[in-house]
mmCIF file of C-alpha atoms in Angstrom:
data_model
loop_
_atom_site.group_PDB
_atom_site.id
_atom_site.type_symbol
_atom_site.label_atom_id
_atom_site.label_comp_id
_atom_site.label_asym_id
_atom_site.label_seq_id
_atom_site.Cartn_x
_atom_site.Cartn_y
_atom_site.Cartn_z
ATOM 1 C CA MET F 1 -69.908 49.078 45.800
ATOM 2 C CA LYS F 2 -68.995 46.235 48.297
ATOM 3 C CA SER F 3 -72.188 44.723 47.100
ATOM 4 C CA SER F 4 -71.186 44.598 43.511
ATOM 5 C CA PHE F 5 -67.634 43.175 44.305
ATOM 6 C CA LYS F 6 -69.131 40.488 46.510
ATOM 7 C CA ASN F 7 -71.806 39.291 43.855
ATOM 8 C CA HIS F 8 -69.300 39.375 41.012
ATOM 9 C CA ARG F 9 -66.823 37.564 43.135
ATOM 10 C CA GLN F 10 -69.379 34.875 44.160
ATOM 11 C CA GLY F 11 -70.642 34.567 40.469
ATOM 12 C CA HIS F 12 -66.768 33.938 39.390
ATOM 13 C CA HIS F 13 -66.392 31.394 42.411
ATOM 14 C CA PHE F 14 -69.640 29.645 41.507
ATOM 15 C CA GLY F 15 -68.725 29.345 37.838
ATOM 16 C CA LEU F 16 -64.916 28.272 38.755
ATOM 17 C CA LEU F 17 -66.374 25.409 41.115
ATOM 18 C CA CYS F 18 -68.634 24.426 38.387
ATOM 19 C CA ALA F 19 -65.930 24.193 35.701
ATOM 20 C CA VAL F 20 -63.967 22.083 38.373
ATOM 21 C CA LEU F 21 -66.791 19.819 38.884
ATOM 22 C CA PHE F 22 -67.891 19.238 35.386
ATOM 23 C CA LEU F 23 -64.183 18.468 34.540
ATOM 24 C CA ALA F 24 -64.073 16.276 37.419
ATOM 25 C CA ALA F 25 -67.291 14.502 36.088
ATOM 26 C CA LEU F 26 -65.792 14.366 32.575
ATOM 27 C CA LEU F 27 -62.583 12.689 33.952
ATOM 28 C CA SER F 28 -64.647 10.193 35.759
ATOM 29 C CA LEU F 29 -66.595 9.049 32.855
ATOM 30 C CA LEU F 30 -63.325 8.788 30.348
ATOM 31 C CA SER F 31 -61.135 7.038 33.201
ATOM 32 C CA PRO F 32 -62.524 5.042 36.073
ATOM 33 C CA GLN F 33 -59.095 5.578 37.781
ATOM 34 C CA PHE F 34 -59.939 9.602 38.311
ATOM 35 C CA LEU F 35 -62.188 8.970 41.243
ATOM 36 C CA THR F 36 -60.297 6.587 43.123
ATOM 37 C CA THR F 37 -58.949 7.636 46.480
ATOM 38 C CA ARG F 38 -55.367 7.076 45.321
ATOM 39 C CA ASN F 39 -55.968 9.451 42.358
ATOM 40 C CA ILE F 40 -57.544 12.033 43.933
ATOM 41 C CA LEU F 41 -54.901 12.265 47.088
ATOM 42 C CA ASN F 42 -52.112 12.152 44.087
ATOM 43 C CA LEU F 43 -53.797 15.167 42.265
ATOM 44 C CA LEU F 44 -54.181 17.208 45.094
ATOM 45 C CA LEU F 45 -50.564 16.626 46.368
ATOM 46 C CA GLN F 46 -49.560 17.564 42.985
ATOM 47 C CA SER F 47 -51.060 20.948 43.451
ATOM 48 C CA SER F 48 -49.867 21.627 46.918
ATOM 49 C CA VAL F 49 -46.662 23.057 46.074
ATOM 50 C CA ASN F 50 -48.151 25.498 43.473
ATOM 51 C CA ALA F 51 -51.163 26.312 45.707
ATOM 52 C CA LEU F 52 -48.536 27.398 48.443
ATOM 53 C CA LEU F 53 -46.668 29.667 45.915
ATOM 54 C CA ALA F 54 -49.968 31.041 44.697
ATOM 55 C CA ALA F 55 -51.201 31.865 48.134
ATOM 56 C CA GLY F 56 -48.284 34.229 48.379
ATOM 57 C CA MET F 57 -48.572 35.657 44.855
ATOM 58 C CA THR F 58 -52.193 36.366 45.417
ATOM 59 C CA LEU F 59 -51.432 38.902 48.233
ATOM 60 C CA VAL F 60 -48.760 40.418 46.084
ATOM 61 C CA ILE F 61 -51.208 40.536 42.754
ATOM 62 C CA ILE F 62 -53.956 42.007 45.122
ATOM 63 C CA THR F 63 -51.791 44.990 45.788
ATOM 64 C CA GLY F 64 -51.204 45.399 41.979
ATOM 65 C CA GLY F 65 -47.569 43.897 42.095
ATOM 66 C CA ILE F 66 -46.320 40.882 40.822
ATOM 67 C CA ASP F 67 -43.802 38.352 42.013
ATOM 68 C CA LEU F 68 -41.706 36.549 39.239
ATOM 69 C CA SER F 69 -39.185 35.433 41.987
ATOM 70 C CA VAL F 70 -40.814 32.675 43.794
ATOM 71 C CA GLY F 71 -39.775 29.774 41.815
ATOM 72 C CA SER F 72 -36.138 30.729 42.131
ATOM 73 C CA ILE F 73 -36.542 31.403 45.868
ATOM 74 C CA LEU F 74 -38.042 28.143 46.259
ATOM 75 C CA GLY F 75 -34.861 26.564 44.734
ATOM 76 C CA LEU F 76 -32.628 28.655 46.827
ATOM 77 C CA THR F 77 -34.340 27.888 49.895
ATOM 78 C CA ALA F 78 -34.430 24.410 49.036
ATOM 79 C CA VAL F 79 -30.658 24.228 48.590
ATOM 80 C CA VAL F 80 -29.827 26.122 51.750
ATOM 81 C CA THR F 81 -32.283 24.342 53.807
ATOM 82 C CA ALA F 82 -30.946 20.962 52.515
ATOM 83 C CA GLY F 83 -27.455 22.000 53.357
ATOM 84 C CA ILE F 84 -28.481 23.113 56.913
ATOM 85 C CA LEU F 85 -29.915 19.665 57.317
ATOM 86 C CA GLN F 86 -26.617 18.139 56.897
ATOM 87 C CA SER F 87 -25.342 19.899 59.878
ATOM 88 C CA PRO F 88 -25.780 19.245 63.661
ATOM 89 C CA LEU F 89 -28.498 21.850 63.529
ATOM 90 C CA PRO F 90 -31.868 20.321 64.703
ATOM 91 C CA VAL F 91 -34.612 19.713 61.910
ATOM 92 C CA PRO F 92 -36.860 22.639 63.245
ATOM 93 C CA GLY F 93 -34.028 24.956 63.180
ATOM 94 C CA ALA F 94 -33.248 24.212 59.440
ATOM 95 C CA ILE F 95 -36.811 24.600 58.738
ATOM 96 C CA LEU F 96 -36.938 28.131 60.262
ATOM 97 C CA GLY F 97 -33.744 28.711 58.692
ATOM 98 C CA GLY F 98 -35.161 28.383 55.326
ATOM 99 C CA LEU F 99 -38.279 30.256 56.216
ATOM 100 C CA ALA F 100 -36.227 32.986 57.416
ATOM 101 C CA LEU F 101 -34.220 33.254 54.292
ATOM 102 C CA GLY F 102 -37.419 32.954 52.178
ATOM 103 C CA ALA F 103 -38.792 36.264 54.207
ATOM 104 C CA GLY F 104 -35.791 38.056 53.722
ATOM 105 C CA LEU F 105 -35.647 37.722 50.144
ATOM 106 C CA GLY F 106 -39.274 38.944 50.069
ATOM 107 C CA ILE F 107 -38.379 41.849 52.143
ATOM 108 C CA ALA F 108 -35.734 42.539 49.578
ATOM 109 C CA ASN F 109 -38.124 42.540 46.813
ATOM 110 C CA GLY F 110 -40.473 44.920 48.776
ATOM 111 C CA LEU F 111 -37.754 47.200 49.378
ATOM 112 C CA VAL F 112 -36.252 47.383 45.856
ATOM 113 C CA VAL F 113 -40.080 48.053 44.870
ATOM 114 C CA ILE F 114 -40.329 51.065 47.527
ATOM 115 C CA LYS F 115 -37.042 52.521 48.018
ATOM 116 C CA GLY F 116 -35.881 51.983 44.718
ATOM 117 C CA LYS F 117 -39.015 52.804 42.852
ATOM 118 C CA ILE F 118 -38.433 50.181 40.591
ATOM 119 C CA PRO F 119 -41.701 48.552 38.824
ATOM 120 C CA PRO F 120 -42.458 45.079 40.448
ATOM 121 C CA PHE F 121 -42.113 43.144 37.229
ATOM 122 C CA ILE F 122 -38.484 44.097 37.104
ATOM 123 C CA ALA F 123 -37.372 44.047 40.581
ATOM 124 C CA THR F 124 -38.784 40.771 40.943
ATOM 125 C CA LEU F 125 -37.230 39.351 37.584
ATOM 126 C CA GLY F 126 -33.733 40.339 39.263
ATOM 127 C CA MET F 127 -34.377 38.645 42.102
ATOM 128 C CA MET F 128 -35.336 35.473 40.269
ATOM 129 C CA THR F 129 -32.065 35.810 38.320
ATOM 130 C CA LEU F 130 -29.922 36.511 41.362
ATOM 131 C CA SER F 131 -31.571 33.542 43.437
ATOM 132 C CA ARG F 132 -31.024 31.036 40.891
ATOM 133 C CA GLY F 133 -27.824 31.804 40.424
ATOM 134 C CA LEU F 134 -26.977 31.727 44.177
ATOM 135 C CA ALA F 135 -28.583 28.356 44.479
ATOM 136 C CA LEU F 136 -26.309 26.992 41.509
ATOM 137 C CA SER F 137 -23.184 28.519 43.182
ATOM 138 C CA LEU F 138 -23.848 27.060 46.765
ATOM 139 C CA SER F 139 -24.853 23.765 45.339
ATOM 140 C CA GLY F 140 -22.060 23.619 42.743
ATOM 141 C CA GLY F 141 -24.699 22.394 40.186
ATOM 142 C CA ARG F 142 -25.376 19.080 42.064
ATOM 143 C CA PRO F 143 -28.480 17.951 43.969
ATOM 144 C CA VAL F 144 -28.091 17.880 47.731
ATOM 145 C CA THR F 145 -29.181 14.723 49.052
ATOM 146 C CA GLY F 146 -28.860 12.299 52.169
ATOM 147 C CA LEU F 147 -31.421 14.384 54.265
ATOM 148 C CA PRO F 148 -32.437 13.196 57.489
ATOM 149 C CA ARG F 149 -35.698 10.916 57.800
ATOM 150 C CA GLU F 150 -37.347 13.594 60.421
ATOM 151 C CA PHE F 151 -37.617 16.273 57.693
ATOM 152 C CA LEU F 152 -38.768 13.634 54.901
ATOM 153 C CA LEU F 153 -41.813 13.094 57.247
ATOM 154 C CA LEU F 154 -42.991 16.517 56.062
ATOM 155 C CA ALA F 155 -44.363 14.775 52.601
ATOM 156 C CA SER F 156 -44.437 11.128 53.654
ATOM 157 C CA SER F 157 -46.298 11.228 56.851
ATOM 158 C CA SER F 158 -50.198 11.648 57.251
ATOM 159 C CA VAL F 159 -52.744 12.597 59.615
ATOM 160 C CA LEU F 160 -56.076 10.997 59.919
ATOM 161 C CA GLY F 161 -55.153 9.447 56.524
ATOM 162 C CA ILE F 162 -54.649 13.009 54.980
ATOM 163 C CA PRO F 163 -50.956 13.747 53.726
ATOM 164 C CA THR F 164 -49.135 16.356 55.808
ATOM 165 C CA PRO F 165 -48.608 18.516 52.825
ATOM 166 C CA LEU F 166 -52.504 18.783 52.407
ATOM 167 C CA TRP F 167 -52.954 20.004 56.097
ATOM 168 C CA ILE F 168 -50.075 22.423 55.389
ATOM 169 C CA VAL F 169 -52.067 23.820 52.575
ATOM 170 C CA ALA F 170 -55.173 23.901 54.595
ATOM 171 C CA ALA F 171 -53.548 25.946 57.312
ATOM 172 C CA VAL F 172 -51.858 28.320 55.345
ATOM 173 C CA TYR F 173 -55.356 28.947 53.179
ATOM 174 C CA LEU F 174 -57.351 29.404 56.292
ATOM 175 C CA ALA F 175 -54.753 31.705 57.897
ATOM 176 C CA GLY F 176 -54.274 33.691 54.779
ATOM 177 C CA THR F 177 -58.255 34.014 54.348
ATOM 178 C CA PHE F 178 -58.593 35.121 57.959
ATOM 179 C CA LEU F 179 -55.916 37.749 57.311
ATOM 180 C CA LEU F 180 -57.482 39.132 54.315
ATOM 181 C CA ALA F 181 -60.925 39.101 55.718
ATOM 182 C CA ARG F 182 -60.698 40.101 59.379
ATOM 183 C CA THR F 183 -57.668 42.083 59.854
ATOM 184 C CA ASN F 184 -56.345 45.605 59.253
ATOM 185 C CA LEU F 185 -53.585 44.109 56.952
ATOM 186 C CA GLY F 186 -55.881 42.567 54.849
ATOM 187 C CA ARG F 187 -58.132 45.906 54.084
ATOM 188 C CA TYR F 188 -54.945 47.554 53.714
ATOM 189 C CA ILE F 189 -53.682 45.258 50.821
ATOM 190 C CA TYR F 190 -57.080 45.492 49.143
ATOM 191 C CA ALA F 191 -57.203 49.292 49.353
ATOM 192 C CA VAL F 192 -53.393 49.587 47.978
ATOM 193 C CA GLY F 193 -54.473 47.578 44.934
ATOM 194 C CA ASN F 194 -57.865 49.445 44.466
ATOM 195 C CA ASN F 195 -56.467 52.928 44.700
ATOM 196 C CA MET F 196 -52.776 53.667 46.198
ATOM 197 C CA LYS F 197 -53.430 57.282 46.261
ATOM 198 C CA ALA F 198 -56.752 57.309 48.063
ATOM 199 C CA SER F 199 -55.215 54.801 50.455
ATOM 200 C CA ARG F 200 -52.235 56.934 51.297
ATOM 201 C CA TYR F 201 -54.595 59.976 52.078
ATOM 202 C CA ALA F 202 -56.975 57.579 54.282
ATOM 203 C CA GLY F 203 -53.727 56.707 56.343
ATOM 204 C CA CYS F 204 -53.010 53.429 54.899
ATOM 205 C CA PRO F 205 -49.332 52.482 55.773
ATOM 206 C CA VAL F 206 -48.664 51.617 52.017
ATOM 207 C CA PRO F 207 -44.830 50.890 52.027
ATOM 208 C CA THR F 208 -45.271 48.456 55.127
ATOM 209 C CA THR F 209 -48.412 46.737 53.283
ATOM 210 C CA ILE F 210 -46.354 46.033 50.225
ATOM 211 C CA ILE F 211 -43.341 44.870 51.899
ATOM 212 C CA THR F 212 -45.063 42.569 54.203
ATOM 213 C CA ALA F 213 -46.851 41.148 50.954
ATOM 214 C CA TYR F 214 -43.826 40.404 49.170
ATOM 215 C CA THR F 215 -42.354 38.807 52.778
ATOM 216 C CA LEU F 216 -45.064 36.518 52.832
ATOM 217 C CA SER F 217 -44.915 35.506 49.231
ATOM 218 C CA GLY F 218 -41.215 34.774 49.746
ATOM 219 C CA MET F 219 -41.795 32.728 53.159
ATOM 220 C CA LEU F 220 -44.576 30.864 51.505
ATOM 221 C CA ALA F 221 -42.090 30.277 48.442
ATOM 222 C CA ALA F 222 -39.769 28.935 51.170
ATOM 223 C CA LEU F 223 -42.315 26.550 52.416
ATOM 224 C CA ALA F 224 -43.400 25.343 49.128
ATOM 225 C CA GLY F 225 -39.636 24.376 48.415
ATOM 226 C CA MET F 226 -39.407 22.362 51.795
ATOM 227 C CA VAL F 227 -42.328 20.362 50.910
ATOM 228 C CA LEU F 228 -40.980 19.460 47.703
ATOM 229 C CA VAL F 229 -37.494 18.737 48.688
ATOM 230 C CA ALA F 230 -39.162 16.286 51.334
ATOM 231 C CA ARG F 231 -41.529 14.487 48.763
ATOM 232 C CA LEU F 232 -38.231 14.180 46.451
ATOM 233 C CA ASP F 233 -35.505 13.352 49.000
ATOM 234 C CA SER F 234 -33.202 15.926 47.442
ATOM 235 C CA ALA F 235 -32.864 19.606 46.767
ATOM 236 C CA GLN F 236 -31.613 20.432 43.437
ATOM 237 C CA PRO F 237 -30.619 24.031 42.256
ATOM 238 C CA VAL F 238 -32.787 24.170 39.323
ATOM 239 C CA MET F 239 -35.817 23.147 41.386
ATOM 240 C CA GLY F 240 -38.879 25.408 40.882
ATOM 241 C CA ALA F 241 -37.755 26.707 37.130
ATOM 242 C CA GLY F 242 -40.882 28.446 35.800
ATOM 243 C CA TYR F 243 -43.124 27.690 38.723
ATOM 244 C CA GLU F 244 -43.874 31.371 39.005
ATOM 245 C CA LEU F 245 -45.856 31.320 36.026
ATOM 246 C CA ASN F 246 -48.072 28.309 37.409
ATOM 247 C CA ALA F 247 -48.701 30.197 40.385
ATOM 248 C CA ILE F 248 -49.763 33.097 38.325
ATOM 249 C CA ALA F 249 -51.945 31.264 36.362
ATOM 250 C CA ALA F 250 -53.731 29.612 39.641
ATOM 251 C CA VAL F 251 -54.116 33.445 40.511
ATOM 252 C CA VAL F 252 -55.727 34.439 37.446
ATOM 253 C CA VAL F 253 -58.093 31.700 36.952
ATOM 254 C CA GLY F 254 -59.071 32.045 40.391
ATOM 255 C CA GLY F 255 -60.617 35.493 39.692
ATOM 256 C CA ALA F 256 -57.883 37.905 40.691
ATOM 257 C CA ALA F 257 -57.048 41.091 38.339
ATOM 258 C CA LEU F 258 -53.616 41.412 37.486
ATOM 259 C CA SER F 259 -54.256 45.341 37.999
ATOM 260 C CA GLY F 260 -54.697 44.741 41.606
ATOM 261 C CA GLY F 261 -57.650 45.065 44.007
ATOM 262 C CA THR F 262 -59.752 42.086 43.548
ATOM 263 C CA GLY F 263 -58.993 38.379 44.388
ATOM 264 C CA ASN F 264 -59.121 35.765 47.289
ATOM 265 C CA LEU F 265 -57.517 32.671 48.189
ATOM 266 C CA GLY F 266 -60.808 30.652 47.724
ATOM 267 C CA GLY F 267 -60.735 31.182 43.994
ATOM 268 C CA THR F 268 -56.855 30.950 43.901
ATOM 269 C CA LEU F 269 -57.383 27.179 45.715
ATOM 270 C CA LEU F 270 -59.579 26.186 42.881
ATOM 271 C CA GLY F 271 -57.562 27.493 40.223
ATOM 272 C CA ALA F 272 -54.576 25.427 41.465
ATOM 273 C CA ILE F 273 -56.740 22.438 41.730
ATOM 274 C CA MET F 274 -58.023 23.263 38.119
ATOM 275 C CA MET F 275 -54.411 23.482 36.740
ATOM 276 C CA ALA F 276 -53.266 20.051 38.598
ATOM 277 C CA MET F 277 -56.326 18.585 37.114
ATOM 278 C CA ILE F 278 -55.484 19.266 33.622
ATOM 279 C CA THR F 279 -52.145 17.675 34.359
ATOM 280 C CA ASN F 280 -53.614 14.684 35.906
ATOM 281 C CA ALA F 281 -56.052 14.185 33.198
ATOM 282 C CA ILE F 282 -53.026 14.080 30.701
ATOM 283 C CA ASN F 283 -51.216 11.455 32.538
ATOM 284 C CA ILE F 284 -54.225 9.093 33.484
ATOM 285 C CA LEU F 285 -55.442 9.334 29.833
ATOM 286 C CA ASN F 286 -52.254 8.597 28.362
ATOM 287 C CA ILE F 287 -52.163 12.056 26.421
ATOM 288 C CA SER F 288 -48.957 13.347 25.054
ATOM 289 C CA PRO F 289 -47.719 15.718 27.886
ATOM 290 C CA PHE F 290 -47.073 18.366 25.337
ATOM 291 C CA TYR F 291 -50.744 19.224 25.244
ATOM 292 C CA ALA F 292 -50.646 19.975 28.954
ATOM 293 C CA GLN F 293 -49.517 23.688 28.131
ATOM 294 C CA ILE F 294 -52.072 23.855 25.422
ATOM 295 C CA LEU F 295 -54.621 23.018 27.665
ATOM 296 C CA GLN F 296 -53.253 25.315 30.388
ATOM 297 C CA GLY F 297 -53.032 28.008 28.125
ATOM 298 C CA VAL F 298 -56.748 27.767 27.095
ATOM 299 C CA VAL F 299 -57.715 27.659 30.289
ATOM 300 C CA ILE F 300 -55.943 30.795 31.575
ATOM 301 C CA LEU F 301 -57.165 32.736 28.368
ATOM 302 C CA ALA F 302 -60.775 31.704 29.187
ATOM 303 C CA ALA F 303 -60.351 32.814 32.612
ATOM 304 C CA LEU F 304 -59.089 36.171 31.413
ATOM 305 C CA PHE F 305 -61.717 36.516 29.058
ATOM 306 C CA VAL F 306 -64.322 35.777 31.595
ATOM 307 C CA HIS F 307 -62.674 38.105 34.126
ATOM 308 C CA SER F 308 -62.522 40.937 31.499
ATOM 309 C CA ALA F 309 -65.914 40.483 30.644
ATOM 310 C CA GLY F 310 -67.667 40.794 34.032
ATOM 311 C CA LYS F 311 -65.145 43.559 34.975
ATOM 312 C CA SER F 312 -66.525 46.985 33.744
ATOM 313 C CA PRO F 313 -69.294 47.280 36.555
ATOM 314 C CA SER F 314 -66.772 46.734 39.232
ATOM 315 C CA ARG F 315 -64.520 49.293 37.684
ATOM 316 C CA SER F 316 -67.314 51.668 37.515
ATOM 317 C CA CYS F 317 -68.132 51.371 41.084
ATOM 318 C CA ILE F 318 -64.283 51.948 42.226
ATOM 319 C CA THR F 319 -64.137 54.809 40.119
ATOM 320 C CA ARG F 320 -67.358 56.595 41.656
ATOM 321 C CA HIS F 321 -66.175 55.552 45.253
ATOM 322 C CA TYR F 322 -62.601 57.017 44.719
ATOM 323 C CA GLY F 323 -62.743 59.314 42.253
ATOM 324 C CA PRO F 324 -61.121 59.620 38.699
ATOM 325 C CA GLY F 325 -57.294 58.999 40.214
ATOM 326 C CA ARG F 326 -58.131 54.990 39.924
ATOM 327 C CA GLY F 327 -56.558 54.855 36.521
ATOM 328 C CA GLN F 328 -53.151 55.963 37.816
ATOM 329 C CA LYS F 329 -50.173 53.937 38.321
ATOM 330 C CA PHE F 330 -48.008 54.066 41.303
ATOM 331 C CA GLN F 331 -44.272 52.477 41.995
ATOM 332 C CA GLY F 332 -42.703 52.138 45.357
ATOM 333 C CA GLY F 333 -45.824 54.092 46.856
ATOM 334 C CA GLU F 334 -45.338 57.218 45.179
ATOM 335 C CA GLU F 335 -47.220 58.543 42.297
ATOM 336 C CA VAL F 336 -45.666 58.703 38.861
#
């Protein structure tokens, strides 16, 4: 089973990498601006916020859940962090406060799913609406400006010629890859997504695993919000609207199954870069921005088709390994 999963995953990653390289080669032929250092860095910076959101989304989707609230959590934590930055509290304290708020909202999502036994789609939809309403109420519907220069360095500074947001993304993805591949929590996340019933019988802490995944998703949404605020030099209450769909798209294009049990951060990062490349191509080729969503939709549907076409062997392996219970659905760690 592991060999089949590994081969399928490597095949998808190779295909996705080839698609990214082909798209890059095509764009370089269509526009000499594409392969310039300035444009490449700009492309990666454009993908950084979505990459951070998608990293947390990957963990949730692997467990078989979904988090529709990440865009609104981004907006709420951005407004709150910007408000704290205008107080005497030092910048590191404001950053920690924003991350703590994001983690707290993630914990709330997990508890509603586990304790309330509410489907993740509905639970996070409620949090999405609640967080956006709080962001608008706390800010009065107005952007928060006048942020300290020390905080703005989060986006404007660079290390070894590479912008700081890219180092942040690299650190998150390296840590997340280690978590999924080398820790018990990572194994639990995959186990819960593959077969929740079998995981419970095997002693996997299903409730804790699910809550932890949503907690990390909320925290990374807060981190993405801080990077975006530092880039724009303001926090707007509507910031992050619709970003959850971009994050889900990156995860799906990266090879994760919405049914859970498969996916990894390497594929997600490639997916986020591909989505950014489409937007970048629209800009440098002076194409109407209305076509961006069309192209992104085509890419998502193609990724779903490819993933679905190669899914049957893996599914049969799961069924043979875990038994016929794989098709059962669970809510909040309990069998329905």
